[in-house]
PDB file of C-alpha atoms and ligand atoms in Angstrom:
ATOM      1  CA  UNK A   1     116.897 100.928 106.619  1.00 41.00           C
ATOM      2  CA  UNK A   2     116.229 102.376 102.946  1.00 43.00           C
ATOM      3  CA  UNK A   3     118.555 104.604 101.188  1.00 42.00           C
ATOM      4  CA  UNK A   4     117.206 108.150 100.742  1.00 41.00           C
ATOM      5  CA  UNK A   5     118.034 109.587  96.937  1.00 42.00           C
ATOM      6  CA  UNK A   6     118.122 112.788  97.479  1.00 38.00           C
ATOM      7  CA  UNK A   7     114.715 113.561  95.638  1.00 41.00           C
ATOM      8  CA  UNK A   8     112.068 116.161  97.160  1.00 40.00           C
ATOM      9  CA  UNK A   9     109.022 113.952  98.082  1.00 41.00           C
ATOM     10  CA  UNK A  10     105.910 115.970  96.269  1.00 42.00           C
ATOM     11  CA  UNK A  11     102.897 116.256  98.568  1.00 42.00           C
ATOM     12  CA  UNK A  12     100.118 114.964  97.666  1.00 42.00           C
ATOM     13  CA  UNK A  13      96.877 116.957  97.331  1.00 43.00           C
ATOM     14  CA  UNK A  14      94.336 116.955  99.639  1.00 47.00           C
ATOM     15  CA  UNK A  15      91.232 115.508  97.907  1.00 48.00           C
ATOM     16  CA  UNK A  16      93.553 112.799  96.620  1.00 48.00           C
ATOM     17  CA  UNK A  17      92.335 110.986  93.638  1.00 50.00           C
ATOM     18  CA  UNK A  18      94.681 112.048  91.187  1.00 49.00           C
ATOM     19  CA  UNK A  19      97.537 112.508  93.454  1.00 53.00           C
ATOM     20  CA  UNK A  20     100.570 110.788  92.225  1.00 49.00           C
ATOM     21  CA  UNK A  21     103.419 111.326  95.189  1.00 54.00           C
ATOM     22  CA  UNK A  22     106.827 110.905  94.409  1.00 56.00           C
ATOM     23  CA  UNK A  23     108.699 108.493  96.196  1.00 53.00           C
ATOM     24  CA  UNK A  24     111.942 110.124  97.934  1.00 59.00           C
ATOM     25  CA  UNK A  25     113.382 106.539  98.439  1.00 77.00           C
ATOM     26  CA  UNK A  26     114.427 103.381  97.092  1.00 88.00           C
ATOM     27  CA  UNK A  27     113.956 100.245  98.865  1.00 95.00           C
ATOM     28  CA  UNK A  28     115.652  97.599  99.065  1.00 95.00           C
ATOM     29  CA  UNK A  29     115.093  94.875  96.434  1.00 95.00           C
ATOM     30  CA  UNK A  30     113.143  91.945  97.374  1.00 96.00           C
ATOM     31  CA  UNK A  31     111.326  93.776 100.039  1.00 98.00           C
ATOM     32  CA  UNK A  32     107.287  94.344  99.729  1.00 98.00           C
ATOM     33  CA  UNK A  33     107.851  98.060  99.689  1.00 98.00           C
ATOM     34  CA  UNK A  34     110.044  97.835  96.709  1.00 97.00           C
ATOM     35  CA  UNK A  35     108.033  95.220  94.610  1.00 97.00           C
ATOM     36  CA  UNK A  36     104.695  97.442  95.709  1.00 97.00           C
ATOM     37  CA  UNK A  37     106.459 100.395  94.350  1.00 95.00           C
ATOM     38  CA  UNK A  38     108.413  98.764  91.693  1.00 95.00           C
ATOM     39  CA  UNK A  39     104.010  97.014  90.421  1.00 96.00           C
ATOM     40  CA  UNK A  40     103.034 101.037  91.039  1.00 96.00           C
ATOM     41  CA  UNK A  41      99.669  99.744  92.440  1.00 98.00           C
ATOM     42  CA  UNK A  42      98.524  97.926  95.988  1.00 98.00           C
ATOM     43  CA  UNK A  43      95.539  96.177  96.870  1.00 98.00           C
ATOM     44  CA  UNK A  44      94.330  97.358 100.687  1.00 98.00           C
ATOM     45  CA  UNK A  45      91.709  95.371 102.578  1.00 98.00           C
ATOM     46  CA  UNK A  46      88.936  97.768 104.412  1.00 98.00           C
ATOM     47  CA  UNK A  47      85.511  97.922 105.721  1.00 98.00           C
ATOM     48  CA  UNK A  48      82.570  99.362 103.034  1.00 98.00           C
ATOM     49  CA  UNK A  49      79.919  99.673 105.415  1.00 97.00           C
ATOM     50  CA  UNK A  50      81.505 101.671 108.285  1.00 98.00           C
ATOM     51  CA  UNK A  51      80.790 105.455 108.455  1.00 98.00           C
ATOM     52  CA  UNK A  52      84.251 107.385 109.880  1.00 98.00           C
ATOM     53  CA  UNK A  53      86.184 104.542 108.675  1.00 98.00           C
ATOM     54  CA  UNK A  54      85.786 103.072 105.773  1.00 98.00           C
ATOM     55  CA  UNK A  55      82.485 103.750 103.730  1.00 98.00           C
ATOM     56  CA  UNK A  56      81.602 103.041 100.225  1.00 96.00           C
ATOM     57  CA  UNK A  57      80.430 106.704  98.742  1.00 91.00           C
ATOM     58  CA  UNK A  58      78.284 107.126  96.194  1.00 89.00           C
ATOM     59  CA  UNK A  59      81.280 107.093  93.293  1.00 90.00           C
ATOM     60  CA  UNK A  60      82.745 103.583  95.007  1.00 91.00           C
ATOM     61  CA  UNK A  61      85.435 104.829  96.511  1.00 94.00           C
ATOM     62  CA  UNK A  62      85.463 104.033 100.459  1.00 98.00           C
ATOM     63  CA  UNK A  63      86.053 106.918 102.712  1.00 98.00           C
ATOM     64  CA  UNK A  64      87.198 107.423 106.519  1.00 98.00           C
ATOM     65  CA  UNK A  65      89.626 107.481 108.789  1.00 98.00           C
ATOM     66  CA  UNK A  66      90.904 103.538 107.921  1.00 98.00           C
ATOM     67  CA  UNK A  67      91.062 104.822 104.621  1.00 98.00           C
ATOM     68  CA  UNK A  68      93.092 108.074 105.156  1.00 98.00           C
ATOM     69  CA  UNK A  69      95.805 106.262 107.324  1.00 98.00           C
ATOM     70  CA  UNK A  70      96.145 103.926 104.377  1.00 98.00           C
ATOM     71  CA  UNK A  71      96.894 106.279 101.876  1.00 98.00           C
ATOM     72  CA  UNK A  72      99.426 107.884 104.330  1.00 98.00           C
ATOM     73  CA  UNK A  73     100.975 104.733 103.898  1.00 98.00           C
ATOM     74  CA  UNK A  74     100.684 104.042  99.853  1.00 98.00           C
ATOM     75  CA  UNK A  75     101.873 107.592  99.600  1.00 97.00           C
ATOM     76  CA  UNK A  76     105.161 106.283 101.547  1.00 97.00           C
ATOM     77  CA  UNK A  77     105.249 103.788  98.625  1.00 97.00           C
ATOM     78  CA  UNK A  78     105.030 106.164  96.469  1.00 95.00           C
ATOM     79  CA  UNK A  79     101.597 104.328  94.426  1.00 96.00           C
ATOM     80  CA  UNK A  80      99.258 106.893  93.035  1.00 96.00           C
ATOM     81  CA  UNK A  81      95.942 107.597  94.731  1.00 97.00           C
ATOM     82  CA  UNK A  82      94.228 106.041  92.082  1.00 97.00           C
ATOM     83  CA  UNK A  83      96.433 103.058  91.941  1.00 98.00           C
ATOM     84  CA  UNK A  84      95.265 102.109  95.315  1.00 98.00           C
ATOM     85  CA  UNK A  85      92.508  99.447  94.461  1.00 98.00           C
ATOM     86  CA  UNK A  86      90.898  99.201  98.184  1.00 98.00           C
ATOM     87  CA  UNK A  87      88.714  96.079  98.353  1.00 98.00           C
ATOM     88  CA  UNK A  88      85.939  94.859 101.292  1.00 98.00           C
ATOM     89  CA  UNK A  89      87.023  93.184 103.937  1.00 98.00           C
ATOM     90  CA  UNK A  90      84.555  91.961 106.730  1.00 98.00           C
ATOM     91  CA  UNK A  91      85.681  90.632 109.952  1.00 98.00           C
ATOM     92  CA  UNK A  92      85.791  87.224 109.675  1.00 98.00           C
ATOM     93  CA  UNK A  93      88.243  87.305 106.151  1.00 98.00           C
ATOM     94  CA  UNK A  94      90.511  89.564 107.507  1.00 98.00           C
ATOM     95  CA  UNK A  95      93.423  86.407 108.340  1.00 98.00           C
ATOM     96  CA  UNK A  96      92.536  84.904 105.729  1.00 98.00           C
ATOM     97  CA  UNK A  97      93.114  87.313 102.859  1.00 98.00           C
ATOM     98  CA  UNK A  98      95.882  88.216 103.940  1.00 98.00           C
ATOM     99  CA  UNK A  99      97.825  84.912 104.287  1.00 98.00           C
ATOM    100  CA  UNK A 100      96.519  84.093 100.734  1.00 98.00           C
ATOM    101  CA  UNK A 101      97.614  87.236  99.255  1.00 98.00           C
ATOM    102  CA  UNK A 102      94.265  88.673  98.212  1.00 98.00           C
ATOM    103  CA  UNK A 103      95.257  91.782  99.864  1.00 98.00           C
ATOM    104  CA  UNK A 104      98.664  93.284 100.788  1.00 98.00           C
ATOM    105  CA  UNK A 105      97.289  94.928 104.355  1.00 98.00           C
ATOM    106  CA  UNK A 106      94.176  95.527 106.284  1.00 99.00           C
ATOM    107  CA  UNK A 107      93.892  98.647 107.961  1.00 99.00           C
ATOM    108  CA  UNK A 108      89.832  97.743 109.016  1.00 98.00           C
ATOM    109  CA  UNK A 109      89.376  98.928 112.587  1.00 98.00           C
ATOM    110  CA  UNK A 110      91.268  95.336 113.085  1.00 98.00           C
ATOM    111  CA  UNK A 111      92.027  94.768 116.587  1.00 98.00           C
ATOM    112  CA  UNK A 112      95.773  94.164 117.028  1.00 98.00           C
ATOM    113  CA  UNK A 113      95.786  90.834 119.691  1.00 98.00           C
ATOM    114  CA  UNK A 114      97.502  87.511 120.171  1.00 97.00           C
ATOM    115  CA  UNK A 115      94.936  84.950 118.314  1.00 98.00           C
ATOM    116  CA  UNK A 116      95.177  87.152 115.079  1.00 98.00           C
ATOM    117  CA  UNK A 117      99.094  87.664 115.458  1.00 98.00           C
ATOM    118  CA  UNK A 118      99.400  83.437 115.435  1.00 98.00           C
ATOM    119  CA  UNK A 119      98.398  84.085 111.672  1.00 98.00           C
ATOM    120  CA  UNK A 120      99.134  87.529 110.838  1.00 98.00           C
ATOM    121  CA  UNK A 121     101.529  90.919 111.681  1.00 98.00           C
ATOM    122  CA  UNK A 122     100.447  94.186 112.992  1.00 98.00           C
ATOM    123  CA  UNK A 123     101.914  97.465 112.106  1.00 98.00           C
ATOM    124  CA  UNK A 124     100.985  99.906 115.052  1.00 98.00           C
ATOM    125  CA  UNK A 125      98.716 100.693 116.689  1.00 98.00           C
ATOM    126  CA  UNK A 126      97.026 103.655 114.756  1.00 98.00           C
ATOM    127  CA  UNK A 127      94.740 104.279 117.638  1.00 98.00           C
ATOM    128  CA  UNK A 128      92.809 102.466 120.194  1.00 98.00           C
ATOM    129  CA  UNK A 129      88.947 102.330 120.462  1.00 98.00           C
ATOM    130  CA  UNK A 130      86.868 100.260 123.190  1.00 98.00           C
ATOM    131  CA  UNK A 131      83.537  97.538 123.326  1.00 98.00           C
ATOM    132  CA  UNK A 132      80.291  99.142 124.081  1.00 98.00           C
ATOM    133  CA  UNK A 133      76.870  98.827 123.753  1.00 98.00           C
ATOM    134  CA  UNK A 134      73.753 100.389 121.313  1.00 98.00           C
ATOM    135  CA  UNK A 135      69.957 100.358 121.630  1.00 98.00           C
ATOM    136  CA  UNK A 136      67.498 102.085 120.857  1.00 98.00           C
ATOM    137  CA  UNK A 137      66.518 105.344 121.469  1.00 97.00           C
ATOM    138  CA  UNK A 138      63.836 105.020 123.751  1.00 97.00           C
ATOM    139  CA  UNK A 139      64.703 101.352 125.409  1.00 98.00           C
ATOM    140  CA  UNK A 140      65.312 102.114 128.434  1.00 96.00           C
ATOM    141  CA  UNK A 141      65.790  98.460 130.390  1.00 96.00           C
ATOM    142  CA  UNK A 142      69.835  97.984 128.820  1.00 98.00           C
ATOM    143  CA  UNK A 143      72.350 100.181 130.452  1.00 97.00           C
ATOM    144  CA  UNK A 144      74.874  98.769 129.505  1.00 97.00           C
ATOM    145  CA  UNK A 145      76.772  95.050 129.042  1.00 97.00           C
ATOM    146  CA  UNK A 146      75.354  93.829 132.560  1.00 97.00           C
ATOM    147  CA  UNK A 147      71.720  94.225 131.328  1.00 97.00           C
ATOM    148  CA  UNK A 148      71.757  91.681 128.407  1.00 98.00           C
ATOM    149  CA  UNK A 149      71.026  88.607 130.011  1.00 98.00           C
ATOM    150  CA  UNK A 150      67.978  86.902 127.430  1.00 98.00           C
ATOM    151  CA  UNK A 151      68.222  90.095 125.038  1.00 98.00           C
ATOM    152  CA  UNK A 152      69.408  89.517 121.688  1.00 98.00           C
ATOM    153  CA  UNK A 153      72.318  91.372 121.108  1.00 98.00           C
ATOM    154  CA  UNK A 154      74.250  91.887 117.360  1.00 98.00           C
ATOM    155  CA  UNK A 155      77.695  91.329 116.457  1.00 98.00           C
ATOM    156  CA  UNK A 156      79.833  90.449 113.664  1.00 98.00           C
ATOM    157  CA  UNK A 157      81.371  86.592 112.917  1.00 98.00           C
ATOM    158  CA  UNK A 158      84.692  86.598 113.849  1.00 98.00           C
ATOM    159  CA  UNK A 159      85.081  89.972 115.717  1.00 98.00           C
ATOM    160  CA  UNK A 160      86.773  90.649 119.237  1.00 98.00           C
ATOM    161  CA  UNK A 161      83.612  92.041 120.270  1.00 98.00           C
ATOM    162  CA  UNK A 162      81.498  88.967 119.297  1.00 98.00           C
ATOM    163  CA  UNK A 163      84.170  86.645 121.294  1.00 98.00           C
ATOM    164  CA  UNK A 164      83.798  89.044 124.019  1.00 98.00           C
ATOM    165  CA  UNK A 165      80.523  89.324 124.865  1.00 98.00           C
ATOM    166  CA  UNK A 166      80.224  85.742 125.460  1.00 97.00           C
ATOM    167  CA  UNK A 167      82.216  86.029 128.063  1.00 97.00           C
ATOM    168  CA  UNK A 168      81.135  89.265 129.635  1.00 97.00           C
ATOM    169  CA  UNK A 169      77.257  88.514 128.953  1.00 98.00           C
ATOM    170  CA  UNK A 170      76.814  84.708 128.641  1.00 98.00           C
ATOM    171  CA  UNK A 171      73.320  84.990 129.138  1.00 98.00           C
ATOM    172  CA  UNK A 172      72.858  87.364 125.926  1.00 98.00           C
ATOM    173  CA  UNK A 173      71.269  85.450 122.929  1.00 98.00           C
ATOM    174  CA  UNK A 174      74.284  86.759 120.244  1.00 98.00           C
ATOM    175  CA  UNK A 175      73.343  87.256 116.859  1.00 98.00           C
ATOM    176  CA  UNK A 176      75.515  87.229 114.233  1.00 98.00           C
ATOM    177  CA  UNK A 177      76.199  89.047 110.867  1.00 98.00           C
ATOM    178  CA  UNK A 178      79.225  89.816 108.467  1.00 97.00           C
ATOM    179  CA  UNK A 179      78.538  93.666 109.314  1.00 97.00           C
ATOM    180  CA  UNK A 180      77.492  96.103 111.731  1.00 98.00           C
ATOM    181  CA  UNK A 181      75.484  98.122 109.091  1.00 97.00           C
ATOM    182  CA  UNK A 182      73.196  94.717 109.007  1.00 98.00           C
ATOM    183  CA  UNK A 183      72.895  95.104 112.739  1.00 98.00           C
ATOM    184  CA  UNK A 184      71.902  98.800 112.725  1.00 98.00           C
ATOM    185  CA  UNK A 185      69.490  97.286 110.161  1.00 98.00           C
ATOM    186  CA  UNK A 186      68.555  94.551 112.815  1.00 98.00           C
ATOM    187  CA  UNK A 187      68.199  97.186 115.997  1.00 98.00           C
ATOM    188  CA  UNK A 188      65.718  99.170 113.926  1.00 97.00           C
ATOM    189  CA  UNK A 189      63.729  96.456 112.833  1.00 97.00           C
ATOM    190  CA  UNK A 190      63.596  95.290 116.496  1.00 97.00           C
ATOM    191  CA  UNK A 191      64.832  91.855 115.328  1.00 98.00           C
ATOM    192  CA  UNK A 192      67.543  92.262 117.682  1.00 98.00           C
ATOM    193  CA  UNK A 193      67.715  94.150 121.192  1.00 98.00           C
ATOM    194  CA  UNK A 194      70.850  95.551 121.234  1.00 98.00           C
ATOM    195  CA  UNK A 195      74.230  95.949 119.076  1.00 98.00           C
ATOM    196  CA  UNK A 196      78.042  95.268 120.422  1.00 98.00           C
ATOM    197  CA  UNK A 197      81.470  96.576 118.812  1.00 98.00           C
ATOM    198  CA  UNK A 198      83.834  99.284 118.986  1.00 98.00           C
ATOM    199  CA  UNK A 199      82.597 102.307 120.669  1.00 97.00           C
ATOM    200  CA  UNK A 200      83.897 104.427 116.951  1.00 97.00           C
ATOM    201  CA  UNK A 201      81.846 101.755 115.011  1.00 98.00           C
ATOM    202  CA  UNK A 202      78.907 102.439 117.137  1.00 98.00           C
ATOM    203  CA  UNK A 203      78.823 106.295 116.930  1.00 98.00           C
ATOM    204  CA  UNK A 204      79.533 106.065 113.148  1.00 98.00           C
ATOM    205  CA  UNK A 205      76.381 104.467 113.061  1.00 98.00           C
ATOM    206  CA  UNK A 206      74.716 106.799 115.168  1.00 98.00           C
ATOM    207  CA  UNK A 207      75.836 109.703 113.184  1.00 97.00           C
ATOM    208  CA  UNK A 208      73.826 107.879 110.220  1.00 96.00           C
ATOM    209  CA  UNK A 209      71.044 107.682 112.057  1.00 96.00           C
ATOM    210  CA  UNK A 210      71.071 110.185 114.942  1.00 95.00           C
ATOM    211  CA  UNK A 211      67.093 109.829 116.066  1.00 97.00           C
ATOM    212  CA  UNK A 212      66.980 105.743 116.240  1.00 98.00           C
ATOM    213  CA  UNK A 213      70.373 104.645 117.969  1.00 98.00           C
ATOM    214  CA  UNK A 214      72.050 105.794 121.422  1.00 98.00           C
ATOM    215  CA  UNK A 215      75.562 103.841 123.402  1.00 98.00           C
ATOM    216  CA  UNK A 216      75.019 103.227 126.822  1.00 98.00           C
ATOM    217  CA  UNK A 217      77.678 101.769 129.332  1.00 97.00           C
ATOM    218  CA  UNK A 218      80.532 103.062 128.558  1.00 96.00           C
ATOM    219  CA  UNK A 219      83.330 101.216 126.994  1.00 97.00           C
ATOM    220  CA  UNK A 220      84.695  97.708 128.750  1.00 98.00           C
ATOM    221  CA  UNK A 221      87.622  96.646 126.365  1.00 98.00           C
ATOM    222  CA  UNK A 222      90.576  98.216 124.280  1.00 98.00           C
ATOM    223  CA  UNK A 223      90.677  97.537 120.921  1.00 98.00           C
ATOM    224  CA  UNK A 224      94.084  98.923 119.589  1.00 98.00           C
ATOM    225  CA  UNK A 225      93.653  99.470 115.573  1.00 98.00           C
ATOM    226  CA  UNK A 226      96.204  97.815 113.737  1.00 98.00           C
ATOM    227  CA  UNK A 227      97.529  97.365 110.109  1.00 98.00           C
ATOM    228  CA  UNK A 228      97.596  93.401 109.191  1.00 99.00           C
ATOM    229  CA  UNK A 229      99.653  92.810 106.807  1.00 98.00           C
ATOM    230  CA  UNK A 230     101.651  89.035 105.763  1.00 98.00           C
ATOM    231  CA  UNK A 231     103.165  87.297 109.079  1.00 98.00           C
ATOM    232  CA  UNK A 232     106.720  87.610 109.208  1.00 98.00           C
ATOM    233  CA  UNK A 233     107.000  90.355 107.269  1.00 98.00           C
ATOM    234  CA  UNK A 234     109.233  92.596 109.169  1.00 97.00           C
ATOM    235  CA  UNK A 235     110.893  94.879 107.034  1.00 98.00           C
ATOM    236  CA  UNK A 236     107.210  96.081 105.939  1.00 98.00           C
ATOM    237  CA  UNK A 237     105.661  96.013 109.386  1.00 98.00           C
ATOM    238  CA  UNK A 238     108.692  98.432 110.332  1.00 98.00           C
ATOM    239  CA  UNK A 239     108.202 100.893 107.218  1.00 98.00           C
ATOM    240  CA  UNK A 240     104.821 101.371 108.024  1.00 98.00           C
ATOM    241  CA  UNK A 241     105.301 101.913 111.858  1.00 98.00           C
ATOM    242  CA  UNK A 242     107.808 104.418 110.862  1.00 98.00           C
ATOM    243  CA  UNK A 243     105.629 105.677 108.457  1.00 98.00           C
ATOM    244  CA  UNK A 244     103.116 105.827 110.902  1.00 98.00           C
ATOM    245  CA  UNK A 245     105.502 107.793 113.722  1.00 98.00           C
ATOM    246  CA  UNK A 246     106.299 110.145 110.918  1.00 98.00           C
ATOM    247  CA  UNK A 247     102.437 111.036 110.236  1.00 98.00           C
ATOM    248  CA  UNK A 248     102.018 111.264 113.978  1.00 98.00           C
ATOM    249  CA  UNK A 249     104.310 114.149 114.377  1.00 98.00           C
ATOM    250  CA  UNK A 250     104.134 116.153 111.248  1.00 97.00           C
ATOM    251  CA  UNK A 251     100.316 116.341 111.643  1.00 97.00           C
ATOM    252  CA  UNK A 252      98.793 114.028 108.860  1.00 98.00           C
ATOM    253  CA  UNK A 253      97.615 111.734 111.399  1.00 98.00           C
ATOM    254  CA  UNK A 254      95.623 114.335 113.179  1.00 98.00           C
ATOM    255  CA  UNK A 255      94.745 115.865 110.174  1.00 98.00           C
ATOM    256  CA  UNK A 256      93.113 112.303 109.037  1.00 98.00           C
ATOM    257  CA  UNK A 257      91.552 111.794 112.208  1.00 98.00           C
ATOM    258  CA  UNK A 258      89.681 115.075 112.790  1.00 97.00           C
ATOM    259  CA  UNK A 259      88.428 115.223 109.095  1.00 97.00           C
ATOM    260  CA  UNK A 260      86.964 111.648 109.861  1.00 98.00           C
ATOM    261  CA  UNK A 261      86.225 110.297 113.268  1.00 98.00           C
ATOM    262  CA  UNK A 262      86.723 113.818 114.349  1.00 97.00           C
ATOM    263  CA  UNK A 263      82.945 114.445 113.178  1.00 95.00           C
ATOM    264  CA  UNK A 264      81.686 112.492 116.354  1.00 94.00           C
ATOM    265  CA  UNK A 265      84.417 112.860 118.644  1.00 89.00           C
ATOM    266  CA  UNK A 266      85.559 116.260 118.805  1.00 86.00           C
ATOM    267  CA  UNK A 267      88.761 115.803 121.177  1.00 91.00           C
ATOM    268  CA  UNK A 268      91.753 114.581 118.984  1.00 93.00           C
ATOM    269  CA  UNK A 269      93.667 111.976 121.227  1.00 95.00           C
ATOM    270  CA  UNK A 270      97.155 111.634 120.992  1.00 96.00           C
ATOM    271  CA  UNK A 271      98.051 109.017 118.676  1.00 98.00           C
ATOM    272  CA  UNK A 272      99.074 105.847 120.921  1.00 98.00           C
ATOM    273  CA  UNK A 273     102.723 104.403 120.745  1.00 98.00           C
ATOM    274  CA  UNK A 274     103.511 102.110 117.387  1.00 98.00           C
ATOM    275  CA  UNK A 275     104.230  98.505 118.616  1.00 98.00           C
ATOM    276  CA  UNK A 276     107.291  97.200 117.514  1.00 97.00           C
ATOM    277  CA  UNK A 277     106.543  93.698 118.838  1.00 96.00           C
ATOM    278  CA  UNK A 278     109.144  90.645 118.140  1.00 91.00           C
ATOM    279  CA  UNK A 279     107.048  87.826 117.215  1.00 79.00           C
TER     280      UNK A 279
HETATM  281  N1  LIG B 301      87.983  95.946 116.342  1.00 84.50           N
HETATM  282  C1  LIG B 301      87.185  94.765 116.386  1.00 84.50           C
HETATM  283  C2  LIG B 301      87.801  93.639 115.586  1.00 84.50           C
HETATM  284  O1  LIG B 301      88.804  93.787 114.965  1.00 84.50           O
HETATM  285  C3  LIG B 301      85.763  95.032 115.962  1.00 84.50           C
HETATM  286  C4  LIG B 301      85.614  95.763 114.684  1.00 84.50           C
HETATM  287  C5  LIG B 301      85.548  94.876 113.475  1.00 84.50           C
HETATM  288  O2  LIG B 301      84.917  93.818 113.529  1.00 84.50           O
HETATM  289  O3  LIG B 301      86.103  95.283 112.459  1.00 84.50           O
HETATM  290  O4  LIG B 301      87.309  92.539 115.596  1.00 84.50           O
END
């Protein structure tokens, strides 16, 4: 697909700010990876307020696992580190950033599924997380999503979790913010009974707060991560699933995950299968 020059691509360091990889390709002109490389900067959509995957730290600069699979990717582009001007995304503007070109991809635990690919493309799946359920410590009457019938439960606007529980707990009074660090909020304050989303999400909230929070139920959906990035845009979706297949086997992928999500969940899983879809 791209015509390799011949130059040694320079690693990048590890801590990453000032890294300033090489690219060891030229793309093809009029593609997004050669006008991204050609601008030497990218904007990335993410999450701010989600511990493990993408968390504002105390300089500004997000950190987690969301994070570290989209610098594998602006390294591939050959953009410095600090050239990578990562921006909040919340659930609900995912879609629409990127069809207005506020953003040139979301990688924001963004669940890969039909609805969103009407609107949007998917590079991946980077790996694949499930719906469950948090409470509090010491409640004791929720076991899971077929114990929330009159409890208010917390989601996001415009989640797959949110859409889900209507139909797996209709009976659940759903409240709704634009982040699951407002529902944490919300659980503690016993404004709300119970919290819904990705069983990662959950546990990087539970890792912020280890004596308030517990999961119960297990998890009742898959939720494969995907990058979204402009519909139609297949040359790009295809860079970064190669990309993606060539962190996966020369261990940046697993090296990103276990320095990450890796805190809570101890087990690296095999990175699942890249989609290469035809829309
Ligand atoms: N993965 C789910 C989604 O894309 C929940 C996490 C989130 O809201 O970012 O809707």
């Amino acid at each position: 697909m791209v015509a390799t020059l011949g130059l040694t691509a320079c690693g990048s360091d590890d801590d990453g700010d000032s890294a300033a990889p090489q690219p060891a390709v030229s793309f093809a002109p009029g593609t997004t990876m050669s006008r991204l490389q050609d601008a030497g900067k990218i904007t990335v959509g993410t999450k701010f307020d989600q511990n493990l995957f993408g968390l504002k730290n105390l300089s500004g600069k997000p950190e987690g696992f969301d994070v570290e699979i989209a610098e594998i990717i602006t390294d591939a582009l050959g953009i410095p580190r600090d050239k990578v001007n990562f921006v909040e995304t919340v659930s609900a503007n995912r879609e629409p950033f990127i069809q207005q070109g506020r953003v040139d991809m979301v990688v924001a635990t963004y669940t890969i599924n039909d609805k969103r690919k009407k609107v949007v493309d998917f590079a991946g799946p980077y790996y694949v997380a499930g719906q469950s359920i948090m409470v509090a410590k010491n409640n004791t009457d929720i076991t899971g999503k077929d114990s929330l019938a009159g409890k208010k439960v917390c989601s996001v606007s415009g989640s797959t979790p949110a859409e889900n529980i209507r139909k797996v707990a209709p009976a659940a009074q759903l409240v709704l913010f634009d982040g699951y660090s407002k529902c944490a909020d919300a659980l503690k304050n016993g404004q709300v009974d119970a919290v819904t989303t990705d069983n990662v999400i959950l546990l990087g909230l539970i890792d912020k707060d280890p004596d308030a929070f517990k999961v119960v139920g297990g998890t009742f959906t898959k939720e494969p991560y995907g990058i979204g990035i402009k519909k139609g845009d297949t040359a790009f979706r295809t860079f970064i699933n190669n990309t993606l297949e060539a962190a996966y086997s020369d261990g940046r992928w697993e090296k990103a995950f276990s320095s990450t999500v890796g805190k809570v969940e101890p087990n690296t899983p095999t990175p699942p299968a890249v989609d290469r879809y035809t829309p």
